[in-house]
Amino acid sequence: MFKLKQNLRLVFAAFTIAVGIAACDSAKDEPQITPENKALFENAIKKISEGFTKDNSWISIAQSPYILTGTLQVDTNEIKKIMRTKSAYIEIDFAIDTVLKGDIPSKEIIINKYIYSKKEKRHNRNDSNLFLFNGKKSIVSLALGYSGGYYLSSIFPVTDEVKNELAKQNEIIASKAYTKICPTIQYSSKVKSLIDDMLVESKATAAYAKLEELGIQAVPAIICQMDDQRELAVKHITLKNKSLTAWEATRHYSPELVVDVLEAILNQITGKSFGSIHNGGTEDERANTVNGWRIYLWHLFND
């Protein structure tokens, strides 16, 4: 009888220790909520809800895989014609002086730009810049089209402002400054649990929906955990199309890895994009996308 009681005490003690260890491991996933951490987190969430950011220069630089200095040669007569008639793409010759970001071996490229007609009443802010910078030195940020080709995102004057911001972003990534933020944010354990469910076929689709439902409060935690190269159990996701100009009610994507689906969900929640990998992508495309979101995270907590 004594041995039985002694054994039961040992079993209970072992159980208590195991539960304690599990609780400690779980606690590691969540930060210690200090008043300072809470205030920083709430301020970052407020920025997201307000459509962060109003300053477009740094976000254009972070979003663009290519930033170049050089000279635009624009057919302004063609632009005027399109404005009078029907919206269409134009091709712009660009002579490259310096590649500040990305890898473009050629010294001359064609840049595509969509011009809206005045009938559509959707004037893009870059259209007037095409007249302003035609034949002059400028800095351009470019995106890569789905079927190849370069597309104009933004035009800047040749000043130190863009170069300094680019150097700052490079330093944020190189020094991993964003990692100091991740231990202080909330919802880490919930996001981690849902990411783990994405690897299980019977749970994956529900996990996608639940992660989106967490909303803007989960954005920092998603960014901190998004560089995840594990293969998804379910490689399709359907999201409600929130665009005011949408012609379909839903968007259908075919992500391959965890990082792909997290990018799609971040875009859905915030309306921001730092790379189109929601249908999969190359190693470089995924790395650039993750780095863009890390810069976004840094600005959320430091601006």
PDB file of C-alpha atoms in Angstrom:
ATOM      1  CA  MET A   1       0.000   0.000   0.000  1.00  0.00           C
ATOM      2  CA  PHE A   2       2.872   2.312   0.904  1.00  0.00           C
ATOM      3  CA  LYS A   3       4.583   1.549  -2.413  1.00  0.00           C
ATOM      4  CA  LEU A   4       1.350   2.261  -4.320  1.00  0.00           C
ATOM      5  CA  LYS A   5       0.960   5.660  -2.635  1.00  0.00           C
ATOM      6  CA  GLN A   6       4.615   6.429  -3.230  1.00  0.00           C
ATOM      7  CA  ASN A   7       4.283   5.505  -6.917  1.00  0.00           C
ATOM      8  CA  LEU A   8       1.157   7.644  -7.264  1.00  0.00           C
ATOM      9  CA  ARG A   9       3.002  10.605  -5.745  1.00  0.00           C
ATOM     10  CA  LEU A  10       5.843  10.101  -8.234  1.00  0.00           C
ATOM     11  CA  VAL A  11       3.411   9.903 -11.152  1.00  0.00           C
ATOM     12  CA  PHE A  12       1.611  13.064  -9.962  1.00  0.00           C
ATOM     13  CA  ALA A  13       4.912  14.884  -9.535  1.00  0.00           C
ATOM     14  CA  ALA A  14       6.035  13.867 -13.000  1.00  0.00           C
ATOM     15  CA  PHE A  15       2.713  15.003 -14.447  1.00  0.00           C
ATOM     16  CA  THR A  16       2.979  18.344 -12.639  1.00  0.00           C
ATOM     17  CA  ILE A  17       6.512  18.883 -13.988  1.00  0.00           C
ATOM     18  CA  ALA A  18       5.421  17.961 -17.529  1.00  0.00           C
ATOM     19  CA  VAL A  19       2.512  20.396 -17.393  1.00  0.00           C
ATOM     20  CA  GLY A  20       4.807  23.075 -16.041  1.00  0.00           C
ATOM     21  CA  ILE A  21       7.310  22.538 -18.849  1.00  0.00           C
ATOM     22  CA  ALA A  22       4.531  22.646 -21.453  1.00  0.00           C
ATOM     23  CA  ALA A  23       3.222  25.865 -19.952  1.00  0.00           C
ATOM     24  CA  CYS A  24       6.690  27.387 -20.047  1.00  0.00           C
ATOM     25  CA  ASP A  25       7.145  26.354 -23.689  1.00  0.00           C
ATOM     26  CA  SER A  26       3.773  27.891 -24.544  1.00  0.00           C
ATOM     27  CA  ALA A  27       4.671  31.076 -22.710  1.00  0.00           C
ATOM     28  CA  LYS A  28       7.785  31.426 -24.844  1.00  0.00           C
ATOM     29  CA  ASP A  29       5.569  31.964 -27.869  1.00  0.00           C
ATOM     30  CA  GLU A  30       4.015  35.098 -26.387  1.00  0.00           C
ATOM     31  CA  PRO A  31       5.895  38.190 -25.242  1.00  0.00           C
ATOM     32  CA  GLN A  32       5.816  39.591 -21.765  1.00  0.00           C
ATOM     33  CA  ILE A  33       3.227  42.341 -22.134  1.00  0.00           C
ATOM     34  CA  THR A  34       4.755  45.478 -20.682  1.00  0.00           C
ATOM     35  CA  PRO A  35       3.020  48.864 -20.870  1.00  0.00           C
ATOM     36  CA  GLU A  36       5.644  49.986 -23.397  1.00  0.00           C
ATOM     37  CA  ASN A  37       5.202  46.898 -25.600  1.00  0.00           C
ATOM     38  CA  LYS A  38       1.427  47.237 -25.439  1.00  0.00           C
ATOM     39  CA  ALA A  39       1.549  50.898 -26.460  1.00  0.00           C
ATOM     40  CA  LEU A  40       3.882  50.195 -29.392  1.00  0.00           C
ATOM     41  CA  PHE A  41       1.715  47.305 -30.566  1.00  0.00           C
ATOM     42  CA  GLU A  42      -1.513  49.310 -30.340  1.00  0.00           C
ATOM     43  CA  ASN A  43       0.075  52.201 -32.232  1.00  0.00           C
ATOM     44  CA  ALA A  44       1.227  49.842 -35.006  1.00  0.00           C
ATOM     45  CA  ILE A  45      -2.263  48.316 -35.303  1.00  0.00           C
ATOM     46  CA  LYS A  46      -3.766  51.797 -35.513  1.00  0.00           C
ATOM     47  CA  LYS A  47      -1.419  52.623 -38.397  1.00  0.00           C
ATOM     48  CA  ILE A  48      -2.540  49.518 -40.294  1.00  0.00           C
ATOM     49  CA  SER A  49      -6.214  50.348 -39.763  1.00  0.00           C
ATOM     50  CA  GLU A  50      -5.621  53.861 -41.125  1.00  0.00           C
ATOM     51  CA  GLY A  51      -4.090  52.504 -44.321  1.00  0.00           C
ATOM     52  CA  PHE A  52      -0.459  53.036 -43.375  1.00  0.00           C
ATOM     53  CA  THR A  53       1.376  54.796 -44.988  1.00  0.00           C
ATOM     54  CA  LYS A  54       0.764  58.375 -46.205  1.00  0.00           C
ATOM     55  CA  ASP A  55       4.417  58.831 -47.162  1.00  0.00           C
ATOM     56  CA  ASN A  56       4.616  56.966 -50.459  1.00  0.00           C
ATOM     57  CA  SER A  57       8.348  57.237 -51.107  1.00  0.00           C
ATOM     58  CA  TRP A  58       9.666  54.566 -48.737  1.00  0.00           C
ATOM     59  CA  ILE A  59       6.884  52.109 -49.473  1.00  0.00           C
ATOM     60  CA  SER A  60       7.383  52.452 -53.257  1.00  0.00           C
ATOM     61  CA  ILE A  61      11.057  51.673 -52.748  1.00  0.00           C
ATOM     62  CA  ALA A  62      10.278  48.656 -50.553  1.00  0.00           C
ATOM     63  CA  GLN A  63       7.664  47.340 -52.987  1.00  0.00           C
ATOM     64  CA  SER A  64       9.803  47.638 -56.095  1.00  0.00           C
ATOM     65  CA  PRO A  65      12.170  44.829 -57.118  1.00  0.00           C
ATOM     66  CA  TYR A  66      13.981  47.242 -59.462  1.00  0.00           C
ATOM     67  CA  ILE A  67      15.176  50.802 -58.864  1.00  0.00           C
ATOM     68  CA  LEU A  68      17.274  52.512 -61.537  1.00  0.00           C
ATOM     69  CA  THR A  69      18.713  55.861 -62.441  1.00  0.00           C
ATOM     70  CA  GLY A  70      18.695  56.955 -66.061  1.00  0.00           C
ATOM     71  CA  THR A  71      16.867  58.907 -68.733  1.00  0.00           C
ATOM     72  CA  LEU A  72      13.289  58.463 -69.955  1.00  0.00           C
ATOM     73  CA  GLN A  73      12.389  59.013 -73.609  1.00  0.00           C
ATOM     74  CA  VAL A  74       8.629  59.441 -73.749  1.00  0.00           C
ATOM     75  CA  ASP A  75       6.369  59.938 -76.759  1.00  0.00           C
ATOM     76  CA  THR A  76       4.250  62.673 -75.152  1.00  0.00           C
ATOM     77  CA  ASN A  77       2.134  63.014 -78.293  1.00  0.00           C
ATOM     78  CA  GLU A  78       1.056  59.393 -77.878  1.00  0.00           C
ATOM     79  CA  ILE A  79       0.097  60.087 -74.251  1.00  0.00           C
ATOM     80  CA  LYS A  80      -2.024  63.067 -75.296  1.00  0.00           C
ATOM     81  CA  LYS A  81      -3.725  60.953 -77.939  1.00  0.00           C
ATOM     82  CA  ILE A  82      -4.574  58.217 -75.416  1.00  0.00           C
ATOM     83  CA  MET A  83      -5.906  60.793 -72.966  1.00  0.00           C
ATOM     84  CA  ARG A  84      -8.263  62.078 -75.651  1.00  0.00           C
ATOM     85  CA  THR A  85      -9.414  58.660 -76.841  1.00  0.00           C
ATOM     86  CA  LYS A  86      -9.049  55.309 -75.108  1.00  0.00           C
ATOM     87  CA  SER A  87      -6.874  54.051 -72.242  1.00  0.00           C
ATOM     88  CA  ALA A  88      -3.901  51.984 -73.347  1.00  0.00           C
ATOM     89  CA  TYR A  89      -0.316  50.998 -72.601  1.00  0.00           C
ATOM     90  CA  ILE A  90       2.624  52.940 -73.953  1.00  0.00           C
ATOM     91  CA  GLU A  91       6.236  51.848 -74.259  1.00  0.00           C
ATOM     92  CA  ILE A  92       8.955  54.110 -72.876  1.00  0.00           C
ATOM     93  CA  ASP A  93      12.646  53.871 -73.754  1.00  0.00           C
ATOM     94  CA  PHE A  94      14.886  54.069 -70.717  1.00  0.00           C
ATOM     95  CA  ALA A  95      18.679  54.403 -70.828  1.00  0.00           C
ATOM     96  CA  ILE A  96      20.131  53.065 -67.565  1.00  0.00           C
ATOM     97  CA  ASP A  97      22.912  54.865 -65.734  1.00  0.00           C
ATOM     98  CA  THR A  98      22.918  52.917 -62.465  1.00  0.00           C
ATOM     99  CA  VAL A  99      21.065  49.909 -61.058  1.00  0.00           C
ATOM    100  CA  LEU A 100      20.354  50.722 -57.420  1.00  0.00           C
ATOM    101  CA  LYS A 101      18.209  47.657 -56.690  1.00  0.00           C
ATOM    102  CA  GLY A 102      17.611  44.411 -58.563  1.00  0.00           C
ATOM    103  CA  ASP A 103      19.525  42.737 -61.360  1.00  0.00           C
ATOM    104  CA  ILE A 104      19.174  44.180 -64.878  1.00  0.00           C
ATOM    105  CA  PRO A 105      22.157  43.411 -67.124  1.00  0.00           C
ATOM    106  CA  SER A 106      21.025  45.535 -70.073  1.00  0.00           C
ATOM    107  CA  LYS A 107      21.833  49.255 -70.364  1.00  0.00           C
ATOM    108  CA  GLU A 108      18.646  50.048 -72.278  1.00  0.00           C
ATOM    109  CA  ILE A 109      15.183  48.703 -71.518  1.00  0.00           C
ATOM    110  CA  ILE A 110      11.550  49.238 -72.484  1.00  0.00           C
ATOM    111  CA  ILE A 111       9.230  50.317 -69.661  1.00  0.00           C
ATOM    112  CA  ASN A 112       5.475  49.793 -69.966  1.00  0.00           C
ATOM    113  CA  LYS A 113       3.011  52.293 -68.536  1.00  0.00           C
ATOM    114  CA  TYR A 114      -0.793  52.257 -68.611  1.00  0.00           C
ATOM    115  CA  ILE A 115      -2.281  55.649 -69.494  1.00  0.00           C
ATOM    116  CA  TYR A 116      -5.896  56.429 -68.654  1.00  0.00           C
ATOM    117  CA  SER A 117      -8.103  58.439 -70.969  1.00  0.00           C
ATOM    118  CA  LYS A 118      -9.798  61.483 -69.498  1.00  0.00           C
ATOM    119  CA  LYS A 119     -13.151  59.796 -70.142  1.00  0.00           C
ATOM    120  CA  GLU A 120     -12.407  57.264 -67.403  1.00  0.00           C
ATOM    121  CA  LYS A 121     -11.694  59.967 -64.831  1.00  0.00           C
ATOM    122  CA  ARG A 122      -8.931  57.870 -63.286  1.00  0.00           C
ATOM    123  CA  HIS A 123      -5.814  59.956 -63.726  1.00  0.00           C
ATOM    124  CA  ASN A 124      -2.675  58.285 -62.439  1.00  0.00           C
ATOM    125  CA  ARG A 125      -0.281  60.537 -60.582  1.00  0.00           C
ATOM    126  CA  ASN A 126       2.667  59.345 -62.703  1.00  0.00           C
ATOM    127  CA  ASP A 127       1.170  60.550 -65.991  1.00  0.00           C
ATOM    128  CA  SER A 128       2.126  64.171 -65.408  1.00  0.00           C
ATOM    129  CA  ASN A 129       5.586  63.078 -64.264  1.00  0.00           C
ATOM    130  CA  LEU A 130       6.150  61.510 -67.680  1.00  0.00           C
ATOM    131  CA  PHE A 131       5.966  64.990 -69.174  1.00  0.00           C
ATOM    132  CA  LEU A 132       8.046  66.487 -66.375  1.00  0.00           C
ATOM    133  CA  PHE A 133      10.911  63.977 -66.557  1.00  0.00           C
ATOM    134  CA  ASN A 134      10.895  63.326 -70.293  1.00  0.00           C
ATOM    135  CA  GLY A 135      14.490  63.485 -71.551  1.00  0.00           C
ATOM    136  CA  LYS A 136      15.841  64.174 -68.051  1.00  0.00           C
ATOM    137  CA  LYS A 137      17.746  62.176 -65.457  1.00  0.00           C
ATOM    138  CA  SER A 138      15.442  60.488 -62.974  1.00  0.00           C
ATOM    139  CA  ILE A 139      15.088  57.549 -60.598  1.00  0.00           C
ATOM    140  CA  VAL A 140      12.420  55.007 -61.479  1.00  0.00           C
ATOM    141  CA  SER A 141      10.993  52.081 -59.545  1.00  0.00           C
ATOM    142  CA  LEU A 142       9.741  49.184 -61.646  1.00  0.00           C
ATOM    143  CA  ALA A 143       7.640  46.083 -61.224  1.00  0.00           C
ATOM    144  CA  LEU A 144       7.925  42.901 -63.246  1.00  0.00           C
ATOM    145  CA  GLY A 145       4.843  41.870 -65.222  1.00  0.00           C
ATOM    146  CA  TYR A 146       3.259  38.426 -64.865  1.00  0.00           C
ATOM    147  CA  SER A 147       4.412  37.479 -68.362  1.00  0.00           C
ATOM    148  CA  GLY A 148       7.676  39.406 -68.182  1.00  0.00           C
ATOM    149  CA  GLY A 149       8.467  42.996 -69.055  1.00  0.00           C
ATOM    150  CA  TYR A 150       9.054  46.021 -66.826  1.00  0.00           C
ATOM    151  CA  TYR A 151       6.219  48.256 -65.639  1.00  0.00           C
ATOM    152  CA  LEU A 152       6.578  51.737 -64.188  1.00  0.00           C
ATOM    153  CA  SER A 153       5.655  52.133 -60.523  1.00  0.00           C
ATOM    154  CA  SER A 154       7.085  55.524 -59.560  1.00  0.00           C
ATOM    155  CA  ILE A 155       9.358  58.304 -60.804  1.00  0.00           C
ATOM    156  CA  PHE A 156      11.578  60.395 -58.518  1.00  0.00           C
ATOM    157  CA  PRO A 157      14.017  63.258 -59.127  1.00  0.00           C
ATOM    158  CA  VAL A 158      17.693  62.334 -58.792  1.00  0.00           C
ATOM    159  CA  THR A 159      18.313  63.340 -55.188  1.00  0.00           C
ATOM    160  CA  ASP A 160      19.944  61.733 -52.176  1.00  0.00           C
ATOM    161  CA  GLU A 161      16.542  61.133 -50.557  1.00  0.00           C
ATOM    162  CA  VAL A 162      15.744  57.957 -52.504  1.00  0.00           C
ATOM    163  CA  LYS A 163      19.316  56.661 -52.288  1.00  0.00           C
ATOM    164  CA  ASN A 164      19.397  57.280 -48.541  1.00  0.00           C
ATOM    165  CA  GLU A 165      16.080  55.469 -48.028  1.00  0.00           C
ATOM    166  CA  LEU A 166      17.308  52.539 -50.107  1.00  0.00           C
ATOM    167  CA  ALA A 167      20.508  52.388 -48.025  1.00  0.00           C
ATOM    168  CA  LYS A 168      18.383  52.501 -44.859  1.00  0.00           C
ATOM    169  CA  GLN A 169      16.218  49.610 -46.049  1.00  0.00           C
ATOM    170  CA  ASN A 170      19.280  47.583 -46.990  1.00  0.00           C
ATOM    171  CA  GLU A 171      20.623  48.154 -43.483  1.00  0.00           C
ATOM    172  CA  ILE A 172      17.316  47.097 -41.886  1.00  0.00           C
ATOM    173  CA  ILE A 173      17.532  43.771 -43.738  1.00  0.00           C
ATOM    174  CA  ALA A 174      21.296  43.246 -43.359  1.00  0.00           C
ATOM    175  CA  SER A 175      21.292  44.005 -39.624  1.00  0.00           C
ATOM    176  CA  LYS A 176      18.020  42.125 -39.062  1.00  0.00           C
ATOM    177  CA  ALA A 177      16.717  45.129 -37.123  1.00  0.00           C
ATOM    178  CA  TYR A 178      13.169  43.806 -37.508  1.00  0.00           C
ATOM    179  CA  THR A 179      14.001  40.809 -35.273  1.00  0.00           C
ATOM    180  CA  LYS A 180      14.048  43.092 -32.230  1.00  0.00           C
ATOM    181  CA  ILE A 181      10.350  43.778 -32.816  1.00  0.00           C
ATOM    182  CA  CYS A 182       9.141  40.178 -33.057  1.00  0.00           C
ATOM    183  CA  PRO A 183       9.632  39.145 -29.389  1.00  0.00           C
ATOM    184  CA  THR A 184       7.448  42.085 -28.274  1.00  0.00           C
ATOM    185  CA  ILE A 185       4.316  41.495 -30.342  1.00  0.00           C
ATOM    186  CA  GLN A 186       1.086  39.713 -29.523  1.00  0.00           C
ATOM    187  CA  TYR A 187      -0.803  36.879 -31.291  1.00  0.00           C
ATOM    188  CA  SER A 188       2.443  34.983 -32.013  1.00  0.00           C
ATOM    189  CA  SER A 189       1.239  31.669 -30.587  1.00  0.00           C
ATOM    190  CA  LYS A 190      -2.139  31.858 -32.382  1.00  0.00           C
ATOM    191  CA  VAL A 191      -0.434  32.551 -35.702  1.00  0.00           C
ATOM    192  CA  LYS A 192       2.082  29.755 -35.114  1.00  0.00           C
ATOM    193  CA  SER A 193      -0.694  27.280 -34.324  1.00  0.00           C
ATOM    194  CA  LEU A 194      -2.606  28.177 -37.489  1.00  0.00           C
ATOM    195  CA  ILE A 195       0.557  27.919 -39.606  1.00  0.00           C
ATOM    196  CA  ASP A 196       1.127  24.425 -38.202  1.00  0.00           C
ATOM    197  CA  ASP A 197      -2.462  23.530 -39.162  1.00  0.00           C
ATOM    198  CA  MET A 198      -1.678  24.578 -42.754  1.00  0.00           C
ATOM    199  CA  LEU A 199       0.546  21.510 -42.989  1.00  0.00           C
ATOM    200  CA  VAL A 200      -2.365  19.180 -42.212  1.00  0.00           C
ATOM    201  CA  GLU A 201      -4.768  18.523 -45.077  1.00  0.00           C
ATOM    202  CA  SER A 202      -7.866  18.225 -42.873  1.00  0.00           C
ATOM    203  CA  LYS A 203      -7.106  21.542 -41.120  1.00  0.00           C
ATOM    204  CA  ALA A 204      -5.456  23.719 -43.769  1.00  0.00           C
ATOM    205  CA  THR A 205      -8.498  25.361 -45.398  1.00  0.00           C
ATOM    206  CA  ALA A 206      -9.978  26.268 -42.020  1.00  0.00           C
ATOM    207  CA  ALA A 207      -6.582  27.611 -40.918  1.00  0.00           C
ATOM    208  CA  TYR A 208      -6.471  29.996 -43.896  1.00  0.00           C
ATOM    209  CA  ALA A 209      -9.915  31.350 -42.986  1.00  0.00           C
ATOM    210  CA  LYS A 210      -9.127  31.654 -39.273  1.00  0.00           C
ATOM    211  CA  LEU A 211      -5.876  33.512 -39.944  1.00  0.00           C
ATOM    212  CA  GLU A 212      -7.673  36.031 -42.148  1.00  0.00           C
ATOM    213  CA  GLU A 213     -10.356  36.413 -39.460  1.00  0.00           C
ATOM    214  CA  LEU A 214      -7.718  37.448 -36.908  1.00  0.00           C
ATOM    215  CA  GLY A 215      -7.372  40.594 -39.006  1.00  0.00           C
ATOM    216  CA  ILE A 216      -4.972  43.478 -38.574  1.00  0.00           C
ATOM    217  CA  GLN A 217      -4.011  42.508 -35.023  1.00  0.00           C
ATOM    218  CA  ALA A 218      -2.239  39.427 -36.398  1.00  0.00           C
ATOM    219  CA  VAL A 219      -0.294  41.283 -39.125  1.00  0.00           C
ATOM    220  CA  PRO A 220       2.945  41.834 -37.155  1.00  0.00           C
ATOM    221  CA  ALA A 221       3.020  38.208 -35.972  1.00  0.00           C
ATOM    222  CA  ILE A 222       2.365  36.942 -39.510  1.00  0.00           C
ATOM    223  CA  ILE A 223       5.251  39.010 -40.879  1.00  0.00           C
ATOM    224  CA  CYS A 224       7.587  37.729 -38.159  1.00  0.00           C
ATOM    225  CA  GLN A 225       6.768  34.120 -39.083  1.00  0.00           C
ATOM    226  CA  MET A 226       6.207  34.401 -42.829  1.00  0.00           C
ATOM    227  CA  ASP A 227       9.638  33.229 -44.003  1.00  0.00           C
ATOM    228  CA  ASP A 228       8.445  29.633 -43.866  1.00  0.00           C
ATOM    229  CA  GLN A 229       9.426  27.423 -46.793  1.00  0.00           C
ATOM    230  CA  ARG A 230       7.400  24.363 -45.787  1.00  0.00           C
ATOM    231  CA  GLU A 231       5.002  22.885 -48.323  1.00  0.00           C
ATOM    232  CA  LEU A 232       1.294  23.482 -47.856  1.00  0.00           C
ATOM    233  CA  ALA A 233      -1.083  20.551 -47.473  1.00  0.00           C
ATOM    234  CA  VAL A 234      -3.813  22.339 -49.477  1.00  0.00           C
ATOM    235  CA  LYS A 235      -2.509  24.417 -52.374  1.00  0.00           C
ATOM    236  CA  HIS A 236      -5.462  26.631 -53.109  1.00  0.00           C
ATOM    237  CA  ILE A 237      -7.140  29.506 -51.320  1.00  0.00           C
ATOM    238  CA  THR A 238     -10.190  31.625 -52.132  1.00  0.00           C
ATOM    239  CA  LEU A 239     -10.415  35.185 -50.809  1.00  0.00           C
ATOM    240  CA  LYS A 240     -13.175  37.738 -51.037  1.00  0.00           C
ATOM    241  CA  ASN A 241     -12.301  40.436 -53.566  1.00  0.00           C
ATOM    242  CA  LYS A 242     -12.405  43.748 -51.688  1.00  0.00           C
ATOM    243  CA  SER A 243     -11.265  45.965 -54.556  1.00  0.00           C
ATOM    244  CA  LEU A 244     -13.742  48.686 -55.534  1.00  0.00           C
ATOM    245  CA  THR A 245     -12.953  47.997 -59.205  1.00  0.00           C
ATOM    246  CA  ALA A 246     -13.219  44.213 -58.884  1.00  0.00           C
ATOM    247  CA  TRP A 247     -15.126  42.394 -61.598  1.00  0.00           C
ATOM    248  CA  GLU A 248     -15.192  39.099 -59.650  1.00  0.00           C
ATOM    249  CA  ALA A 249     -16.502  38.494 -56.133  1.00  0.00           C
ATOM    250  CA  THR A 250     -13.619  36.219 -55.158  1.00  0.00           C
ATOM    251  CA  ARG A 251      -9.925  35.737 -55.877  1.00  0.00           C
ATOM    252  CA  HIS A 252      -8.498  32.253 -56.351  1.00  0.00           C
ATOM    253  CA  TYR A 253      -4.809  31.533 -55.741  1.00  0.00           C
ATOM    254  CA  SER A 254      -2.574  28.462 -55.854  1.00  0.00           C
ATOM    255  CA  PRO A 255       0.132  28.955 -53.202  1.00  0.00           C
ATOM    256  CA  GLU A 256       2.764  26.244 -52.872  1.00  0.00           C
ATOM    257  CA  LEU A 257       4.596  27.085 -49.644  1.00  0.00           C
ATOM    258  CA  VAL A 258       3.541  28.617 -46.324  1.00  0.00           C
ATOM    259  CA  VAL A 259       5.214  31.921 -47.265  1.00  0.00           C
ATOM    260  CA  ASP A 260       3.052  32.134 -50.388  1.00  0.00           C
ATOM    261  CA  VAL A 261      -0.254  31.849 -48.582  1.00  0.00           C
ATOM    262  CA  LEU A 262       0.857  34.234 -45.819  1.00  0.00           C
ATOM    263  CA  GLU A 263       1.642  36.853 -48.467  1.00  0.00           C
ATOM    264  CA  ALA A 264      -1.857  36.413 -49.922  1.00  0.00           C
ATOM    265  CA  ILE A 265      -3.464  36.803 -46.493  1.00  0.00           C
ATOM    266  CA  LEU A 266      -1.339  39.854 -45.605  1.00  0.00           C
ATOM    267  CA  ASN A 267      -2.381  41.470 -48.880  1.00  0.00           C
ATOM    268  CA  GLN A 268      -6.012  40.638 -48.140  1.00  0.00           C
ATOM    269  CA  ILE A 269      -5.893  42.174 -44.656  1.00  0.00           C
ATOM    270  CA  THR A 270      -3.787  45.286 -45.345  1.00  0.00           C
ATOM    271  CA  GLY A 271      -4.310  45.994 -49.054  1.00  0.00           C
ATOM    272  CA  LYS A 272      -0.508  46.248 -49.408  1.00  0.00           C
ATOM    273  CA  SER A 273       1.725  44.114 -51.613  1.00  0.00           C
ATOM    274  CA  PHE A 274       5.471  43.537 -51.684  1.00  0.00           C
ATOM    275  CA  GLY A 275       5.515  40.808 -54.312  1.00  0.00           C
ATOM    276  CA  SER A 276       3.133  38.530 -56.172  1.00  0.00           C
ATOM    277  CA  ILE A 277       4.004  35.076 -54.823  1.00  0.00           C
ATOM    278  CA  HIS A 278       0.447  34.002 -53.953  1.00  0.00           C
ATOM    279  CA  ASN A 279       0.664  31.506 -56.840  1.00  0.00           C
ATOM    280  CA  GLY A 280       4.200  30.481 -55.932  1.00  0.00           C
ATOM    281  CA  GLY A 281       7.446  32.063 -57.057  1.00  0.00           C
ATOM    282  CA  THR A 282      11.203  31.771 -57.348  1.00  0.00           C
ATOM    283  CA  GLU A 283      13.557  31.807 -54.381  1.00  0.00           C
ATOM    284  CA  ASP A 284      14.538  35.416 -55.146  1.00  0.00           C
ATOM    285  CA  GLU A 285      10.921  36.534 -55.550  1.00  0.00           C
ATOM    286  CA  ARG A 286      10.021  35.036 -52.193  1.00  0.00           C
ATOM    287  CA  ALA A 287      13.057  36.590 -50.487  1.00  0.00           C
ATOM    288  CA  ASN A 288      12.274  40.036 -51.933  1.00  0.00           C
ATOM    289  CA  THR A 289       8.641  39.752 -50.835  1.00  0.00           C
ATOM    290  CA  VAL A 290       9.536  38.751 -47.282  1.00  0.00           C
ATOM    291  CA  ASN A 291      12.102  41.553 -47.049  1.00  0.00           C
ATOM    292  CA  GLY A 292       9.512  44.075 -48.221  1.00  0.00           C
ATOM    293  CA  TRP A 293       7.137  43.027 -45.454  1.00  0.00           C
ATOM    294  CA  ARG A 294       9.966  43.161 -42.904  1.00  0.00           C
ATOM    295  CA  ILE A 295      10.652  46.779 -43.880  1.00  0.00           C
ATOM    296  CA  TYR A 296       6.918  47.463 -43.526  1.00  0.00           C
ATOM    297  CA  LEU A 297       7.051  45.921 -40.039  1.00  0.00           C
ATOM    298  CA  TRP A 298      10.041  48.059 -39.068  1.00  0.00           C
ATOM    299  CA  HIS A 299       8.286  51.257 -40.158  1.00  0.00           C
ATOM    300  CA  LEU A 300       5.128  50.231 -38.274  1.00  0.00           C
ATOM    301  CA  PHE A 301       7.043  50.218 -34.991  1.00  0.00           C
ATOM    302  CA  ASN A 302       9.565  52.984 -35.643  1.00  0.00           C
ATOM    303  CA  ASP A 303       7.845  55.802 -37.559  1.00  0.00           C
TER     304      ASP A 303
END
